[in-house]
Amino acid sequence: MNIRHNKSGIILIIVIAAMSVLVVFAASAGESVSILTRYIDKEFARTRARASALAGINYALNLINLYPSKADSPWQSAVSVASQEEAQKYFYHVVLNKNARFDITIEDETRRLNLNALNETNSSLLAGLIAQYGFSRTEGDQAAAGVVEWVYKTKKAPLDDVTEILLAKGMTKAIFAKIKNDLTIYPKQHLDGLKFNYWTVSQQLYQVLIDNIKETRKVENIQTIISIAQKYRTKDKAVAVDPIELAMMAPVDHVPTATDYQVRAVGYDVASKVSIEINAVLGKDQDGTWHIERVDRI
């Protein structure tokens, strides 16, 4: 028997086995490195998209301070622009550099029902809004009463988020899902009570407000209010607001501009097609300047 030959064969087998293990290990390590690289690249892309969205928030803040709107409309909020086409140019596909851009949308909070200004006297507006979305008036009354009770007797403090009303008695997820876009918690300081922009509220909330005017007889000629509201609700170009018409809307607590605006900014990392959406609320200081009041990641 050739012992040296047998030993050589065994060594060769061991070497081949070791090389096989190393090849498998290298392949596994290579795959891990590849996965880690893709993860890092994605996180960098998300970071760039998030930075673009935050740039959009600050861009909106700068615009509102430089070119404040004198009257908000269905297509124009906070910033004064000449037409809907011009709004598109200022707010959409704003380019930061070849790999970063953002879109922004600004909405006045007076187009919504302020839950923090709700009380036993005006809670019928919330009940009516719920009914406008297909629920019974009884369901609306119960939910509205539950919200007022939650704010004034349970929490005893202003709401910090509209979702808090889901804790109120009578407020169901089904109701909330329908009415949430018509609700706000701003302004939290509501010294003047409920204020609305009749020109920008949703059709459902608009109908509730008109019905409330008829029921409470706040004005002698409801048709005058309706005609003025409809005139500005359908404007597609910026016009000088008639001060007489504006004064005629005052008794129904109409305000043409808001003290709080909601900004939605979508930032894009163009190369990776990754996008990040950020929501912010802009508030007005006593000296008339605007600031970022709240920033939320969506």
PDB file of N, CA, C and O in Angstrom, residues 188-237:
ATOM      1  N   LYS A 188     -56.068  76.816  18.492  1.00  0.00           N
ATOM      2  CA  LYS A 188     -56.356  76.310  19.831  1.00  0.00           C
ATOM      3  C   LYS A 188     -56.892  77.421  20.724  1.00  0.00           C
ATOM      4  O   LYS A 188     -57.720  77.187  21.596  1.00  0.00           O
ATOM      5  N   GLN A 189     -56.387  78.649  20.494  1.00  0.00           N
ATOM      6  CA  GLN A 189     -56.911  79.809  21.214  1.00  0.00           C
ATOM      7  C   GLN A 189     -58.057  80.387  20.390  1.00  0.00           C
ATOM      8  O   GLN A 189     -57.837  81.017  19.365  1.00  0.00           O
ATOM      9  N   HIS A 190     -59.259  80.130  20.820  1.00  0.00           N
ATOM     10  CA  HIS A 190     -60.450  80.485  20.025  1.00  0.00           C
ATOM     11  C   HIS A 190     -61.272  81.552  20.749  1.00  0.00           C
ATOM     12  O   HIS A 190     -62.445  81.362  21.049  1.00  0.00           O
ATOM     13  N   LEU A 191     -60.644  82.681  21.015  1.00  0.00           N
ATOM     14  CA  LEU A 191     -61.308  83.741  21.786  1.00  0.00           C
ATOM     15  C   LEU A 191     -62.538  84.280  21.081  1.00  0.00           C
ATOM     16  O   LEU A 191     -63.473  84.751  21.725  1.00  0.00           O
ATOM     17  N   ASP A 192     -62.541  84.214  19.741  1.00  0.00           N
ATOM     18  CA  ASP A 192     -63.672  84.756  18.983  1.00  0.00           C
ATOM     19  C   ASP A 192     -64.700  83.698  18.616  1.00  0.00           C
ATOM     20  O   ASP A 192     -65.603  83.954  17.823  1.00  0.00           O
ATOM     21  N   GLY A 193     -64.559  82.497  19.185  1.00  0.00           N
ATOM     22  CA  GLY A 193     -65.512  81.448  18.871  1.00  0.00           C
ATOM     23  C   GLY A 193     -65.237  80.808  17.518  1.00  0.00           C
ATOM     24  O   GLY A 193     -64.145  80.908  16.970  1.00  0.00           O
ATOM     25  N   LEU A 194     -66.253  80.170  16.968  1.00  0.00           N
ATOM     26  CA  LEU A 194     -66.110  79.487  15.684  1.00  0.00           C
ATOM     27  C   LEU A 194     -66.092  80.484  14.534  1.00  0.00           C
ATOM     28  O   LEU A 194     -66.957  81.346  14.430  1.00  0.00           O
ATOM     29  N   LYS A 195     -65.102  80.339  13.664  1.00  0.00           N
ATOM     30  CA  LYS A 195     -65.003  81.149  12.460  1.00  0.00           C
ATOM     31  C   LYS A 195     -64.858  80.219  11.260  1.00  0.00           C
ATOM     32  O   LYS A 195     -64.203  79.177  11.348  1.00  0.00           O
ATOM     33  N   PHE A 196     -65.446  80.612  10.145  1.00  0.00           N
ATOM     34  CA  PHE A 196     -65.374  79.791   8.942  1.00  0.00           C
ATOM     35  C   PHE A 196     -65.076  80.650   7.721  1.00  0.00           C
ATOM     36  O   PHE A 196     -65.411  81.834   7.682  1.00  0.00           O
ATOM     37  N   ASN A 197     -64.464  80.031   6.740  1.00  0.00           N
ATOM     38  CA  ASN A 197     -64.351  80.643   5.424  1.00  0.00           C
ATOM     39  C   ASN A 197     -65.397  79.975   4.539  1.00  0.00           C
ATOM     40  O   ASN A 197     -65.214  78.837   4.090  1.00  0.00           O
ATOM     41  N   TYR A 198     -66.499  80.664   4.300  1.00  0.00           N
ATOM     42  CA  TYR A 198     -67.594  80.112   3.511  1.00  0.00           C
ATOM     43  C   TYR A 198     -67.167  79.842   2.068  1.00  0.00           C
ATOM     44  O   TYR A 198     -67.831  79.114   1.352  1.00  0.00           O
ATOM     45  N   TRP A 199     -66.057  80.431   1.668  1.00  0.00           N
ATOM     46  CA  TRP A 199     -65.603  80.264   0.292  1.00  0.00           C
ATOM     47  C   TRP A 199     -64.798  78.998   0.094  1.00  0.00           C
ATOM     48  O   TRP A 199     -64.602  78.549  -1.029  1.00  0.00           O
ATOM     49  N   THR A 200     -64.295  78.406   1.182  1.00  0.00           N
ATOM     50  CA  THR A 200     -63.422  77.234   1.031  1.00  0.00           C
ATOM     51  C   THR A 200     -63.907  75.982   1.760  1.00  0.00           C
ATOM     52  O   THR A 200     -63.334  74.909   1.570  1.00  0.00           O
ATOM     53  N   VAL A 201     -64.940  76.086   2.591  1.00  0.00           N
ATOM     54  CA  VAL A 201     -65.435  74.901   3.297  1.00  0.00           C
ATOM     55  C   VAL A 201     -65.957  73.873   2.296  1.00  0.00           C
ATOM     56  O   VAL A 201     -66.344  74.213   1.173  1.00  0.00           O
ATOM     57  N   SER A 202     -65.978  72.609   2.700  1.00  0.00           N
ATOM     58  CA  SER A 202     -66.515  71.552   1.841  1.00  0.00           C
ATOM     59  C   SER A 202     -67.995  71.784   1.594  1.00  0.00           C
ATOM     60  O   SER A 202     -68.654  72.539   2.327  1.00  0.00           O
ATOM     61  N   GLN A 203     -68.536  71.125   0.590  1.00  0.00           N
ATOM     62  CA  GLN A 203     -69.953  71.290   0.277  1.00  0.00           C
ATOM     63  C   GLN A 203     -70.827  70.840   1.439  1.00  0.00           C
ATOM     64  O   GLN A 203     -71.872  71.435   1.718  1.00  0.00           O
ATOM     65  N   GLN A 204     -70.393  69.786   2.146  1.00  0.00           N
ATOM     66  CA  GLN A 204     -71.168  69.274   3.286  1.00  0.00           C
ATOM     67  C   GLN A 204     -71.206  70.298   4.420  1.00  0.00           C
ATOM     68  O   GLN A 204     -72.271  70.589   4.975  1.00  0.00           O
ATOM     69  N   LEU A 205     -70.040  70.852   4.766  1.00  0.00           N
ATOM     70  CA  LEU A 205     -69.995  71.828   5.854  1.00  0.00           C
ATOM     71  C   LEU A 205     -70.688  73.124   5.438  1.00  0.00           C
ATOM     72  O   LEU A 205     -71.349  73.773   6.261  1.00  0.00           O
ATOM     73  N   TYR A 206     -70.554  73.495   4.182  1.00  0.00           N
ATOM     74  CA  TYR A 206     -71.241  74.689   3.673  1.00  0.00           C
ATOM     75  C   TYR A 206     -72.749  74.553   3.862  1.00  0.00           C
ATOM     76  O   TYR A 206     -73.415  75.496   4.321  1.00  0.00           O
ATOM     77  N   GLN A 207     -73.292  73.389   3.549  1.00  0.00           N
ATOM     78  CA  GLN A 207     -74.736  73.194   3.692  1.00  0.00           C
ATOM     79  C   GLN A 207     -75.163  73.273   5.149  1.00  0.00           C
ATOM     80  O   GLN A 207     -76.221  73.832   5.475  1.00  0.00           O
ATOM     81  N   VAL A 208     -74.320  72.736   6.042  1.00  0.00           N
ATOM     82  CA  VAL A 208     -74.616  72.812   7.474  1.00  0.00           C
ATOM     83  C   VAL A 208     -74.662  74.267   7.929  1.00  0.00           C
ATOM     84  O   VAL A 208     -75.557  74.676   8.684  1.00  0.00           O
ATOM     85  N   LEU A 209     -73.713  75.076   7.468  1.00  0.00           N
ATOM     86  CA  LEU A 209     -73.649  76.478   7.860  1.00  0.00           C
ATOM     87  C   LEU A 209     -74.863  77.257   7.340  1.00  0.00           C
ATOM     88  O   LEU A 209     -75.433  78.084   8.055  1.00  0.00           O
ATOM     89  N   ILE A 210     -75.230  76.985   6.096  1.00  0.00           N
ATOM     90  CA  ILE A 210     -76.397  77.671   5.523  1.00  0.00           C
ATOM     91  C   ILE A 210     -77.671  77.285   6.287  1.00  0.00           C
ATOM     92  O   ILE A 210     -78.516  78.144   6.608  1.00  0.00           O
ATOM     93  N   ASP A 211     -77.807  75.992   6.582  1.00  0.00           N
ATOM     94  CA  ASP A 211     -78.981  75.543   7.350  1.00  0.00           C
ATOM     95  C   ASP A 211     -79.006  76.194   8.731  1.00  0.00           C
ATOM     96  O   ASP A 211     -80.080  76.559   9.236  1.00  0.00           O
ATOM     97  N   ASN A 212     -77.841  76.364   9.332  1.00  0.00           N
ATOM     98  CA  ASN A 212     -77.766  76.985  10.651  1.00  0.00           C
ATOM     99  C   ASN A 212     -78.192  78.446  10.600  1.00  0.00           C
ATOM    100  O   ASN A 212     -78.870  78.946  11.516  1.00  0.00           O
ATOM    101  N   ILE A 213     -77.819  79.145   9.537  1.00  0.00           N
ATOM    102  CA  ILE A 213     -78.224  80.542   9.385  1.00  0.00           C
ATOM    103  C   ILE A 213     -79.742  80.633   9.281  1.00  0.00           C
ATOM    104  O   ILE A 213     -80.381  81.497   9.895  1.00  0.00           O
ATOM    105  N   LYS A 214     -80.327  79.730   8.533  1.00  0.00           N
ATOM    106  CA  LYS A 214     -81.790  79.732   8.369  1.00  0.00           C
ATOM    107  C   LYS A 214     -82.495  79.473   9.692  1.00  0.00           C
ATOM    108  O   LYS A 214     -83.499  80.117  10.015  1.00  0.00           O
ATOM    109  N   GLU A 215     -81.941  78.525  10.463  1.00  0.00           N
ATOM    110  CA  GLU A 215     -82.580  78.147  11.730  1.00  0.00           C
ATOM    111  C   GLU A 215     -82.433  79.226  12.791  1.00  0.00           C
ATOM    112  O   GLU A 215     -83.363  79.487  13.563  1.00  0.00           O
ATOM    113  N   THR A 216     -81.266  79.851  12.857  1.00  0.00           N
ATOM    114  CA  THR A 216     -81.026  80.844  13.905  1.00  0.00           C
ATOM    115  C   THR A 216     -81.408  82.261  13.487  1.00  0.00           C
ATOM    116  O   THR A 216     -81.378  83.179  14.300  1.00  0.00           O
ATOM    117  N   ARG A 217     -81.718  82.451  12.194  1.00  0.00           N
ATOM    118  CA  ARG A 217     -82.100  83.760  11.656  1.00  0.00           C
ATOM    119  C   ARG A 217     -81.041  84.824  11.972  1.00  0.00           C
ATOM    120  O   ARG A 217     -81.337  85.923  12.440  1.00  0.00           O
ATOM    121  N   LYS A 218     -79.785  84.475  11.705  1.00  0.00           N
ATOM    122  CA  LYS A 218     -78.692  85.401  11.994  1.00  0.00           C
ATOM    123  C   LYS A 218     -78.716  86.625  11.092  1.00  0.00           C
ATOM    124  O   LYS A 218     -78.227  87.690  11.450  1.00  0.00           O
ATOM    125  N   VAL A 219     -79.271  86.478   9.897  1.00  0.00           N
ATOM    126  CA  VAL A 219     -79.341  87.589   8.950  1.00  0.00           C
ATOM    127  C   VAL A 219     -80.760  87.672   8.396  1.00  0.00           C
ATOM    128  O   VAL A 219     -81.487  86.691   8.376  1.00  0.00           O
ATOM    129  N   GLU A 220     -81.106  88.864   7.948  1.00  0.00           N
ATOM    130  CA  GLU A 220     -82.463  89.064   7.432  1.00  0.00           C
ATOM    131  C   GLU A 220     -82.639  88.428   6.062  1.00  0.00           C
ATOM    132  O   GLU A 220     -83.684  87.842   5.768  1.00  0.00           O
ATOM    133  N   ASN A 221     -81.624  88.553   5.210  1.00  0.00           N
ATOM    134  CA  ASN A 221     -81.757  88.042   3.853  1.00  0.00           C
ATOM    135  C   ASN A 221     -80.720  86.944   3.606  1.00  0.00           C
ATOM    136  O   ASN A 221     -79.595  87.221   3.227  1.00  0.00           O
ATOM    137  N   ILE A 222     -81.140  85.715   3.840  1.00  0.00           N
ATOM    138  CA  ILE A 222     -80.223  84.590   3.683  1.00  0.00           C
ATOM    139  C   ILE A 222     -79.745  84.461   2.246  1.00  0.00           C
ATOM    140  O   ILE A 222     -78.621  84.046   1.975  1.00  0.00           O
ATOM    141  N   GLN A 223     -80.582  84.829   1.291  1.00  0.00           N
ATOM    142  CA  GLN A 223     -80.211  84.699  -0.119  1.00  0.00           C
ATOM    143  C   GLN A 223     -79.029  85.590  -0.477  1.00  0.00           C
ATOM    144  O   GLN A 223     -78.223  85.248  -1.337  1.00  0.00           O
ATOM    145  N   THR A 224     -78.890  86.716   0.214  1.00  0.00           N
ATOM    146  CA  THR A 224     -77.742  87.593  -0.036  1.00  0.00           C
ATOM    147  C   THR A 224     -76.455  86.895   0.366  1.00  0.00           C
ATOM    148  O   THR A 224     -75.461  86.918  -0.366  1.00  0.00           O
ATOM    149  N   ILE A 225     -76.465  86.260   1.534  1.00  0.00           N
ATOM    150  CA  ILE A 225     -75.295  85.523   2.007  1.00  0.00           C
ATOM    151  C   ILE A 225     -74.965  84.387   1.052  1.00  0.00           C
ATOM    152  O   ILE A 225     -73.799  84.169   0.690  1.00  0.00           O
ATOM    153  N   ILE A 226     -75.982  83.660   0.633  1.00  0.00           N
ATOM    154  CA  ILE A 226     -75.765  82.527  -0.270  1.00  0.00           C
ATOM    155  C   ILE A 226     -75.172  82.987  -1.595  1.00  0.00           C
ATOM    156  O   ILE A 226     -74.226  82.382  -2.107  1.00  0.00           O
ATOM    157  N   SER A 227     -75.690  84.073  -2.128  1.00  0.00           N
ATOM    158  CA  SER A 227     -75.195  84.564  -3.423  1.00  0.00           C
ATOM    159  C   SER A 227     -73.750  85.036  -3.335  1.00  0.00           C
ATOM    160  O   SER A 227     -72.939  84.775  -4.235  1.00  0.00           O
ATOM    161  N   ILE A 228     -73.396  85.698  -2.241  1.00  0.00           N
ATOM    162  CA  ILE A 228     -72.013  86.164  -2.069  1.00  0.00           C
ATOM    163  C   ILE A 228     -71.081  84.964  -1.890  1.00  0.00           C
ATOM    164  O   ILE A 228     -69.998  84.894  -2.494  1.00  0.00           O
ATOM    165  N   ALA A 229     -71.504  84.008  -1.060  1.00  0.00           N
ATOM    166  CA  ALA A 229     -70.680  82.827  -0.822  1.00  0.00           C
ATOM    167  C   ALA A 229     -70.448  82.058  -2.118  1.00  0.00           C
ATOM    168  O   ALA A 229     -69.320  81.674  -2.438  1.00  0.00           O
ATOM    169  N   GLN A 230     -71.500  81.864  -2.882  1.00  0.00           N
ATOM    170  CA  GLN A 230     -71.375  81.114  -4.134  1.00  0.00           C
ATOM    171  C   GLN A 230     -70.505  81.850  -5.137  1.00  0.00           C
ATOM    172  O   GLN A 230     -69.747  81.229  -5.894  1.00  0.00           O
ATOM    173  N   LYS A 231     -70.578  83.161  -5.120  1.00  0.00           N
ATOM    174  CA  LYS A 231     -69.770  83.960  -6.042  1.00  0.00           C
ATOM    175  C   LYS A 231     -68.286  83.691  -5.846  1.00  0.00           C
ATOM    176  O   LYS A 231     -67.550  83.468  -6.808  1.00  0.00           O
ATOM    177  N   TYR A 232     -67.844  83.689  -4.601  1.00  0.00           N
ATOM    178  CA  TYR A 232     -66.423  83.497  -4.331  1.00  0.00           C
ATOM    179  C   TYR A 232     -66.013  82.024  -4.282  1.00  0.00           C
ATOM    180  O   TYR A 232     -64.846  81.703  -4.500  1.00  0.00           O
ATOM    181  N   ARG A 233     -66.964  81.147  -4.027  1.00  0.00           N
ATOM    182  CA  ARG A 233     -66.661  79.715  -4.041  1.00  0.00           C
ATOM    183  C   ARG A 233     -66.324  79.224  -5.444  1.00  0.00           C
ATOM    184  O   ARG A 233     -65.631  78.225  -5.614  1.00  0.00           O
ATOM    185  N   THR A 234     -66.820  79.930  -6.454  1.00  0.00           N
ATOM    186  CA  THR A 234     -66.627  79.480  -7.833  1.00  0.00           C
ATOM    187  C   THR A 234     -65.578  80.296  -8.579  1.00  0.00           C
ATOM    188  O   THR A 234     -65.388  80.102  -9.775  1.00  0.00           O
ATOM    189  N   LYS A 235     -64.894  81.211  -7.894  1.00  0.00           N
ATOM    190  CA  LYS A 235     -63.877  82.021  -8.560  1.00  0.00           C
ATOM    191  C   LYS A 235     -62.681  81.146  -8.945  1.00  0.00           C
ATOM    192  O   LYS A 235     -62.206  80.355  -8.149  1.00  0.00           O
ATOM    193  N   ASP A 236     -62.209  81.299 -10.184  1.00  0.00           N
ATOM    194  CA  ASP A 236     -61.024  80.555 -10.603  1.00  0.00           C
ATOM    195  C   ASP A 236     -59.835  81.475 -10.854  1.00  0.00           C
ATOM    196  O   ASP A 236     -58.773  81.033 -11.265  1.00  0.00           O
ATOM    197  N   LYS A 237     -60.026  82.770 -10.589  1.00  0.00           N
ATOM    198  CA  LYS A 237     -58.931  83.722 -10.697  1.00  0.00           C
ATOM    199  C   LYS A 237     -58.982  84.690  -9.515  1.00  0.00           C
ATOM    200  O   LYS A 237     -60.045  84.934  -8.945  1.00  0.00           O
TER     201      LYS A 237
END
